CSV table of C-alpha atoms and ligand atoms in Angstrom, one decimal:
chain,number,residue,atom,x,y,z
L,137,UNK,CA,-48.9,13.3,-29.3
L,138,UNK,CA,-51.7,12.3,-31.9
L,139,UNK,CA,-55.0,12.9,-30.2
L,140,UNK,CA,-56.3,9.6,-31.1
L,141,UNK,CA,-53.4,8.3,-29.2
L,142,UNK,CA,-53.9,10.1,-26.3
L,143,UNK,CA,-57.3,9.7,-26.1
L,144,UNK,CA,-57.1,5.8,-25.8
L,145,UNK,CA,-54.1,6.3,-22.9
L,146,UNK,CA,-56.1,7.8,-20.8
L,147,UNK,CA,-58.5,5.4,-20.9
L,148,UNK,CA,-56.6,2.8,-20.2
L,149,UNK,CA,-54.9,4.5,-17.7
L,150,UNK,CA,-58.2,5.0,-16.1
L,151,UNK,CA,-59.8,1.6,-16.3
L,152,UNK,CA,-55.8,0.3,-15.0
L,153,UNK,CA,-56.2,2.8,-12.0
L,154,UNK,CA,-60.0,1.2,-11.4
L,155,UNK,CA,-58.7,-1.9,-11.4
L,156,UNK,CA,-55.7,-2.1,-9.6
L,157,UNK,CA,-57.8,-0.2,-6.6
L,158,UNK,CA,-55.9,0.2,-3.6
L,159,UNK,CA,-58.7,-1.1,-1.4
L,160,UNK,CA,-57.4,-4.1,-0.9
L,161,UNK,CA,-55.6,-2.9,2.1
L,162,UNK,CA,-54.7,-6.2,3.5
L,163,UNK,CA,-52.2,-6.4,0.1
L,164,UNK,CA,-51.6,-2.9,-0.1
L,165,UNK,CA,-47.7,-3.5,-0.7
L,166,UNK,CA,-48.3,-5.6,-3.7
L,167,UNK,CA,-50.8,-3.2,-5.2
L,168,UNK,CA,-48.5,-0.5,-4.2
L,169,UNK,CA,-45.7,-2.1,-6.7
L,170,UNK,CA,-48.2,-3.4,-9.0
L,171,UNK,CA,-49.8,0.4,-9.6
L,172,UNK,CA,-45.8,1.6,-9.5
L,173,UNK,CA,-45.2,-0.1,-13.0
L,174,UNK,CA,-48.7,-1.0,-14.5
L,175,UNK,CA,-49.8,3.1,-14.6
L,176,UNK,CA,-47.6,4.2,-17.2
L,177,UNK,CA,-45.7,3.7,-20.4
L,178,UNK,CA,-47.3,4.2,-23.8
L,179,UNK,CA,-49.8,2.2,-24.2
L,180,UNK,CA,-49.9,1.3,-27.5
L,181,UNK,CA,-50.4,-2.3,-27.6
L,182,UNK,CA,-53.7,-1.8,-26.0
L,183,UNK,CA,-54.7,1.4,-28.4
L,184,UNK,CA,-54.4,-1.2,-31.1
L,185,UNK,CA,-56.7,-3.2,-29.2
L,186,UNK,CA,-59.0,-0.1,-29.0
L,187,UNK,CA,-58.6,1.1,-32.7
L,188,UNK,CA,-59.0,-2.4,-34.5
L,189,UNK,CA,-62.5,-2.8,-32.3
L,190,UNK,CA,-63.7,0.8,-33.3
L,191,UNK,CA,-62.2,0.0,-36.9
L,192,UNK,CA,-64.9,-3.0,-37.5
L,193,UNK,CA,-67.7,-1.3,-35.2
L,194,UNK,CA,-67.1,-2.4,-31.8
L,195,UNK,CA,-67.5,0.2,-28.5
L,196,UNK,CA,-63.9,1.1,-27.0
L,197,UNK,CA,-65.6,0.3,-24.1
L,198,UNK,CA,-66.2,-3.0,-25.1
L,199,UNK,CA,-62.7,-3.6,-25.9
L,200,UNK,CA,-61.2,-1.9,-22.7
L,201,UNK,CA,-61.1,-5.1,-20.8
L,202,UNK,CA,-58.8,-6.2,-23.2
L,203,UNK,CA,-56.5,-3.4,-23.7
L,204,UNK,CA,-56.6,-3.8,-19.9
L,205,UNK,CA,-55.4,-7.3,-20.3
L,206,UNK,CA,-52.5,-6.5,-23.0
L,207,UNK,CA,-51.1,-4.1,-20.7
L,208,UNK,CA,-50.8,-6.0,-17.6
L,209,UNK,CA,-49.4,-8.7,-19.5
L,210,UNK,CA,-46.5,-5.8,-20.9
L,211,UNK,CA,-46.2,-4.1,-17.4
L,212,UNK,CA,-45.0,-7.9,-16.0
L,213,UNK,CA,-43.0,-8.6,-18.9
L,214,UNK,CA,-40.9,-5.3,-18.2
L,215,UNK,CA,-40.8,-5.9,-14.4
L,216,UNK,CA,-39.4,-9.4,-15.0
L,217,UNK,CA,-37.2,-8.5,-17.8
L,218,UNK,CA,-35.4,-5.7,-15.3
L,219,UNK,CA,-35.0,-8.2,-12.6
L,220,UNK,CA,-31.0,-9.4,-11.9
L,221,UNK,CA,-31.7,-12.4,-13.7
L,222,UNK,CA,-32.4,-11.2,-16.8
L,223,UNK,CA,-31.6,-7.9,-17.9
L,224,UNK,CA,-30.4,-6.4,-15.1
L,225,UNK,CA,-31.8,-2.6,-15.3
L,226,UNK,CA,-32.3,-0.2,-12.9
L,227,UNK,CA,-34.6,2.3,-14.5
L,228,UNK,CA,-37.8,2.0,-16.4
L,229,UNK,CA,-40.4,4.3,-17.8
L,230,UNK,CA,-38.1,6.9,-16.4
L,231,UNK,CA,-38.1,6.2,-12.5
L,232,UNK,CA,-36.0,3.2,-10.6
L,233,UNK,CA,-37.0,-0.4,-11.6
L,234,UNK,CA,-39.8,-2.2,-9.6
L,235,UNK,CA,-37.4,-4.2,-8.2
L,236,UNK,CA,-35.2,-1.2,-6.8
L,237,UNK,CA,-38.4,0.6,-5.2
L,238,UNK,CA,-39.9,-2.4,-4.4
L,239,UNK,CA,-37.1,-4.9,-3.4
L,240,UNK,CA,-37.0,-8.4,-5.8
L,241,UNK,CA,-39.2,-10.1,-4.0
L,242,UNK,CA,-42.1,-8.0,-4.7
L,243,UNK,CA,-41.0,-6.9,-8.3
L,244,UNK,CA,-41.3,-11.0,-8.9
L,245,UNK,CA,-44.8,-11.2,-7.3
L,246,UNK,CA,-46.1,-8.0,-8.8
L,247,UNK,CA,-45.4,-9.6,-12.2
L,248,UNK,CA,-47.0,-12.9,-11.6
L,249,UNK,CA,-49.9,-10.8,-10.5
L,250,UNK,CA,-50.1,-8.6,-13.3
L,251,UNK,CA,-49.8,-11.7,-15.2
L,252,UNK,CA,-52.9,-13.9,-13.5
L,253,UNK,CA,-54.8,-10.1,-13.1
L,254,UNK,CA,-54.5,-9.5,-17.7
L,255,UNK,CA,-57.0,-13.3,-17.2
L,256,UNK,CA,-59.3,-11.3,-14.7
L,257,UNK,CA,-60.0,-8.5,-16.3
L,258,UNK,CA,-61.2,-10.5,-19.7
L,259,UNK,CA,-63.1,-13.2,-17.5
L,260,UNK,CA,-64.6,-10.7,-15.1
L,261,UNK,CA,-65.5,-8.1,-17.3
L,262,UNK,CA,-69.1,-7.3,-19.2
L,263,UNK,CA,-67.7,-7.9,-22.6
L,264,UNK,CA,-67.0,-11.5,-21.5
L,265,UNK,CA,-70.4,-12.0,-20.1
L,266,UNK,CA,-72.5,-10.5,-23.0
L,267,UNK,CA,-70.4,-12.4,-25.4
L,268,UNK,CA,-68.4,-15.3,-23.9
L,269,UNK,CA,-67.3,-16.5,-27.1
L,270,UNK,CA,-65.3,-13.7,-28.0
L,271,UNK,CA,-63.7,-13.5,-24.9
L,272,UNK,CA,-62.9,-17.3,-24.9
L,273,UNK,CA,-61.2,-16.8,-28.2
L,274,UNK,CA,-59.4,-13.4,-26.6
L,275,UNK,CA,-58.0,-15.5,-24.0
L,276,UNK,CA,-56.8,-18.3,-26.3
L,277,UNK,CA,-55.0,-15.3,-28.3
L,278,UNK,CA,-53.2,-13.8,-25.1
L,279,UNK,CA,-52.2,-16.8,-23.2
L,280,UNK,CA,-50.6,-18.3,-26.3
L,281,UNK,CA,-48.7,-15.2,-27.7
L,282,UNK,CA,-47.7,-14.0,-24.2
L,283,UNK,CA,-46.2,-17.7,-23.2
L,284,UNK,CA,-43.6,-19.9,-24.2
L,285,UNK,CA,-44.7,-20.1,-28.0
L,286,UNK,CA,-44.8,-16.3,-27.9
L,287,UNK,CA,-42.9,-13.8,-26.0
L,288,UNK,CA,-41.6,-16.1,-23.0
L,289,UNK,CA,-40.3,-18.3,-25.7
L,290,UNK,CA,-38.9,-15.2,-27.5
L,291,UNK,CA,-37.0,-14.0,-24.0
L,292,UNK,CA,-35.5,-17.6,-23.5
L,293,UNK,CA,-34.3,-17.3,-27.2
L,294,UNK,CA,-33.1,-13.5,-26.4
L,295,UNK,CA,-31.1,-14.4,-23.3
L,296,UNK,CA,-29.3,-16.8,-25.2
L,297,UNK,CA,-28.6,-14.7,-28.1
L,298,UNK,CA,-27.4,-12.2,-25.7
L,299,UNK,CA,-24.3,-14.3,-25.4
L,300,UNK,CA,-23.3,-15.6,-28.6
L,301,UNK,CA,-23.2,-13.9,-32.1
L,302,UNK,CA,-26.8,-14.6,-33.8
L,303,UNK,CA,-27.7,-14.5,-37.4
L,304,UNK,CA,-30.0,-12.6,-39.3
L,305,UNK,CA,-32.9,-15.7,-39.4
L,306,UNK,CA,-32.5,-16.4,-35.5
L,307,UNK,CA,-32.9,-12.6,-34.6
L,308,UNK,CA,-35.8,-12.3,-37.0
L,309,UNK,CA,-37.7,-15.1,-35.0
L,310,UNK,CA,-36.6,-13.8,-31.7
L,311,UNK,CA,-38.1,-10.6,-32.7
L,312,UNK,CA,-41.2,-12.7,-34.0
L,313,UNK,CA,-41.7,-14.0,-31.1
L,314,UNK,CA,-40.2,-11.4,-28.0
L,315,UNK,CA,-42.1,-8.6,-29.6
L,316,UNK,CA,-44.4,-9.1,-32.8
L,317,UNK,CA,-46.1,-11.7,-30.8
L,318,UNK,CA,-48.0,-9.6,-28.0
L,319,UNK,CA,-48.7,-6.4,-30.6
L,320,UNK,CA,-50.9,-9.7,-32.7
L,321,UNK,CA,-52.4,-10.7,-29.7
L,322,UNK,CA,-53.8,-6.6,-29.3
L,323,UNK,CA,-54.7,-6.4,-32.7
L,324,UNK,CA,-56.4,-9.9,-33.0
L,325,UNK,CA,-57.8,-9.4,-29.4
L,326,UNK,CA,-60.1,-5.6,-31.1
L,327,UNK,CA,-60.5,-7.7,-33.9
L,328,UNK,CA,-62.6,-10.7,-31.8
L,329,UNK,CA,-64.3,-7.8,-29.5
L,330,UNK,CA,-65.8,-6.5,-33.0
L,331,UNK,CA,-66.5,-10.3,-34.1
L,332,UNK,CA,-64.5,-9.5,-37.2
L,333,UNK,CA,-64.4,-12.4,-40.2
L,334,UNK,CA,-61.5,-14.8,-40.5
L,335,UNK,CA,-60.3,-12.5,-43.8
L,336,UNK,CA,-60.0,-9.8,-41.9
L,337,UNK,CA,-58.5,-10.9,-38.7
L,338,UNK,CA,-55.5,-12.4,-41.2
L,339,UNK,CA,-54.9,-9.3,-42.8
L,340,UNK,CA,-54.5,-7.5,-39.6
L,341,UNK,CA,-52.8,-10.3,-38.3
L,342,UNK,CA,-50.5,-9.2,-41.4
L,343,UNK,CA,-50.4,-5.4,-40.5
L,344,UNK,CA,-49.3,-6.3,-36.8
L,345,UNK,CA,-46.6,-8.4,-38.0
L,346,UNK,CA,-45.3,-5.0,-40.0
L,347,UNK,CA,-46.0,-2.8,-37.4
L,348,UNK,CA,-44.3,-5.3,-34.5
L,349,UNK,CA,-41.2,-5.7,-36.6
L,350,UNK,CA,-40.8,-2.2,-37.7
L,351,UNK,CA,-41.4,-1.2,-34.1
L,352,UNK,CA,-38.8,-3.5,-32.6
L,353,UNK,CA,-35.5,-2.5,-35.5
L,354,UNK,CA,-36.3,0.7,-34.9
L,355,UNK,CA,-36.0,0.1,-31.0
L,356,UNK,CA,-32.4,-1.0,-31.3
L,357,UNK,CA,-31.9,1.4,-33.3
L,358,UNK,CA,-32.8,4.1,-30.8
L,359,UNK,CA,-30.7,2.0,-28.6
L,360,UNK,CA,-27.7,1.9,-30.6
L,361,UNK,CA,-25.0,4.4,-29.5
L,362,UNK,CA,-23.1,4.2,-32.6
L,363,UNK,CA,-20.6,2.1,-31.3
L,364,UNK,CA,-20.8,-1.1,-32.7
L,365,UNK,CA,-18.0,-2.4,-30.4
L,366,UNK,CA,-20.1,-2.4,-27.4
L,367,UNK,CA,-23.2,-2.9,-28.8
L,368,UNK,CA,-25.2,-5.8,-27.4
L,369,UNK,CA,-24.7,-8.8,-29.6
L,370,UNK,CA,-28.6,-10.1,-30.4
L,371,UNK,CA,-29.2,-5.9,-31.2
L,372,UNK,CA,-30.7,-5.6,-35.1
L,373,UNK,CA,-28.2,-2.4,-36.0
L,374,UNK,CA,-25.3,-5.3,-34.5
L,375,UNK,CA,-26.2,-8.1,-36.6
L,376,UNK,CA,-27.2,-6.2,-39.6
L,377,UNK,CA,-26.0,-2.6,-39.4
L,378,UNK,CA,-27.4,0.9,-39.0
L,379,UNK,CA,-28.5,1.1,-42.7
L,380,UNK,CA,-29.7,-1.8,-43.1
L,381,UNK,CA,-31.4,-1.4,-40.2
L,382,UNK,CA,-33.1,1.8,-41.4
L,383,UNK,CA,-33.4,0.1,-44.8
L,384,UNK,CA,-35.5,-3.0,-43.0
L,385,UNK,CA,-37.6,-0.6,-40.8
L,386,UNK,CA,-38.8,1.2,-43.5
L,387,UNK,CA,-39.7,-1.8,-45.8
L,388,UNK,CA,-42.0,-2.7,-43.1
L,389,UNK,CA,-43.5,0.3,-42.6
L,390,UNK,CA,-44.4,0.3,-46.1
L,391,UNK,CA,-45.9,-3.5,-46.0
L,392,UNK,CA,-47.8,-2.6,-43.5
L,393,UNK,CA,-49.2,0.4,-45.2
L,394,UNK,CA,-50.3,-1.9,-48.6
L,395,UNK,CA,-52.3,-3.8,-45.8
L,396,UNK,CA,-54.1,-0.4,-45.1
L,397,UNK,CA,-55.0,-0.2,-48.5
L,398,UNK,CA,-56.2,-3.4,-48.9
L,399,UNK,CA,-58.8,-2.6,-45.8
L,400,UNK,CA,-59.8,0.6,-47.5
L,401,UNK,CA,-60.7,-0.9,-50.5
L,402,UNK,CA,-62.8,-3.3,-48.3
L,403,UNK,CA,-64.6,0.4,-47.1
L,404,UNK,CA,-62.7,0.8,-43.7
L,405,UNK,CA,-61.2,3.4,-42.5
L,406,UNK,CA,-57.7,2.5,-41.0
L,407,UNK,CA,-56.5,6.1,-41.0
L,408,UNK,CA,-55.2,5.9,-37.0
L,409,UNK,CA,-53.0,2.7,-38.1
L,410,UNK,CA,-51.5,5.2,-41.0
L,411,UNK,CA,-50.7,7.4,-38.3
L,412,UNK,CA,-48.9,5.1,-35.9
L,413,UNK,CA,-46.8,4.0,-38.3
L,414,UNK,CA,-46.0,7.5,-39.7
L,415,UNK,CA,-45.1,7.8,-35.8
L,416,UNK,CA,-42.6,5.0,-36.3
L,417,UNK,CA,-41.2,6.3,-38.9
L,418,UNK,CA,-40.8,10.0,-37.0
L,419,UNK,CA,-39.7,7.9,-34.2
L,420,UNK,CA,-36.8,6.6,-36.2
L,421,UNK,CA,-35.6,9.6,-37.7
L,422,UNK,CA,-35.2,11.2,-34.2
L,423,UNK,CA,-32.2,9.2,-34.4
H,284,GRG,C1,-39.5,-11.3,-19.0
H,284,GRG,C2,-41.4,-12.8,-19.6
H,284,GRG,C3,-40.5,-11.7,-20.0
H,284,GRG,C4,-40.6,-11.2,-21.2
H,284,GRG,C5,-39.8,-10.1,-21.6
H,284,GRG,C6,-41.2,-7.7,-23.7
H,284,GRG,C7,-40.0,-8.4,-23.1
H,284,GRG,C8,-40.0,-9.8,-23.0
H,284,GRG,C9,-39.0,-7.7,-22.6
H,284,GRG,C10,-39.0,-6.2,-22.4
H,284,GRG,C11,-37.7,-5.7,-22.9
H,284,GRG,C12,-37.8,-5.2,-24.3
H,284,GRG,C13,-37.1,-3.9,-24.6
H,284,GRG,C14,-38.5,-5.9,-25.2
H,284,GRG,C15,-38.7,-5.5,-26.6
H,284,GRG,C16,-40.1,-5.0,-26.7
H,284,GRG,C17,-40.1,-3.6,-26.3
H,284,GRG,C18,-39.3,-2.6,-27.1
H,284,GRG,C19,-40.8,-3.3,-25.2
H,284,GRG,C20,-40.9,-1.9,-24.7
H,284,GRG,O1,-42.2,-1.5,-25.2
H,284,GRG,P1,-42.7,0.0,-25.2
H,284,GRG,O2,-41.6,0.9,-25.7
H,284,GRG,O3,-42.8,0.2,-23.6
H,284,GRG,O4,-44.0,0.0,-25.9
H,284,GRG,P2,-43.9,1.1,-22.8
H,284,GRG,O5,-43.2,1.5,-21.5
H,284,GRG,O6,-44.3,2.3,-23.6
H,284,GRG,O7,-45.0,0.1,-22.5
């Protein structure tokens, strides 16, 4: 794993541990469930977070409460999405689904508090109080992309896709809006801790839109078992084929890279953001 990246995890990790303390004894099943499924997975929504605040100056620790935030808010979007009702899985991060340890119940409430908790740890936090602003705006970032004009919305869309044959347009905004959405929200969420300009913050709204796209073809492509007979139908390898797929992954990937350039020439140093999306790409070829 890159250092950088593993760095950031375990601080995450650590400040999600803090957080999620199991003192509250009087709810200690819903922490219990809520610690199952927040403390893991790979963090890398809320590295971005980290890396775009150190990028334009800002402290990780500064940012923390809002990688925090990011990953609370993905921790109860996969406990939901495994629930019977939607997707129906029984595994996650490699160990049985909330909902199997935990019973559905307290899989649904763990999510909702996940949810409410990413809202806490911004409003509760020193970064908030030292600099309100920024943290207003954080919040305005998070609650938008993670509802229903962001990734709810993009699940609803999803679900429906799920059952009928999609077109290339419709998956695109599904995608834009399931996935892209909360990887903007962490990279425009280090952007405000740092207080970066307007220009900026658009071009790396621009670099998480590559980045979240890339990231999301190249999961169904991972996913795809090379049967396109029993492949799901709203899958990007379904609707547009393995090499276009590949083809479509990679012209992201390279977008996203001209956007590195662009913030080098402007005397930053975006070198980790190179580097995750080199992963991608080594992530797709594993394939
Ligand atoms: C149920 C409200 C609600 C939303 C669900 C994000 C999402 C929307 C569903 C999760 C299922 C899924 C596969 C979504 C696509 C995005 C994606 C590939 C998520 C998994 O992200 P990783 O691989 O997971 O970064 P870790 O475990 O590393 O955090």
């Amino acid at each position: 794993m890159l250092a950088f990246l593993e760095n950031d995890k375990n601080l995450i990790d650590s400040a999600m541990s803090t957080a999620l303390a199991s003192e509250y004894s009087e709810y200690s099943k819903i922490i219990e469930a809520m610690r199952y499924s927040a403390l893991g997975g790979k963090r890398l929504r809320g590295v971005l977070t980290l890396e775009f605040a150190e990028m334009f100056g800002c402290d990780k620790s500064t940012a923390l409460p809002y990688a925090v935030a990011v990953e609370c808010i993905q921790a109860y979007s996969l406990i939901h999405d495994d629930l019977p009702c939607m997707d129906d899985d029984d595994m996650r991060r490699g160990k049985p689904s909330c909902h199997i340890a935990f019973g559905e119940a307290n899989a649904l409430l763990a999510g909702d508090a996940l949810l409410t908790h990413a809202f806490s740890s911004i409003s509760e936090s020193e970064s908030a109080k030292s600099n309100p602003e920024r943290a207003i705006k954080a919040v305005k970032i998070l609650s938008e992309l993670a509802g229903f004009r962001g990734m709810v919305g993009g699940q609803v869309l999803d679900l429906e896709a799920a059952e009928k044959e999609v077109d290339g347009k419709t998956l695109f905004l599904i995608h834009k809006l399931k996935t892209v959405a909360l990887i903007k929200s962490s990279v425009l969420m280090g952007c405000y801790a740092a207080g970066a300009d307007e220009n900026l913050c658009d071009l790396c709204e621009k670099y998480a839109e590559n980045f979240g796209h890339a990231f999301q073809i190249i999961d169904d492509i991972l996913d795809f078992d090379g049967n396109y007979d029993t492949c799901e139908l709203n899958s990007y390898v379904k609707v547009h084929g393995l090499e276009k797929a590949r083809e479509d992954a990679g012209a992201q990937i390279e977008s996203g890279k001209k956007i590195l350039s662009e913030l080098k020439n402007k005397g930053y140093n975006p070198e980790n953001f190179d580097m995750l999306l080199d992963y991608l790409t080594e992530r797709m070829n594993r394939k």
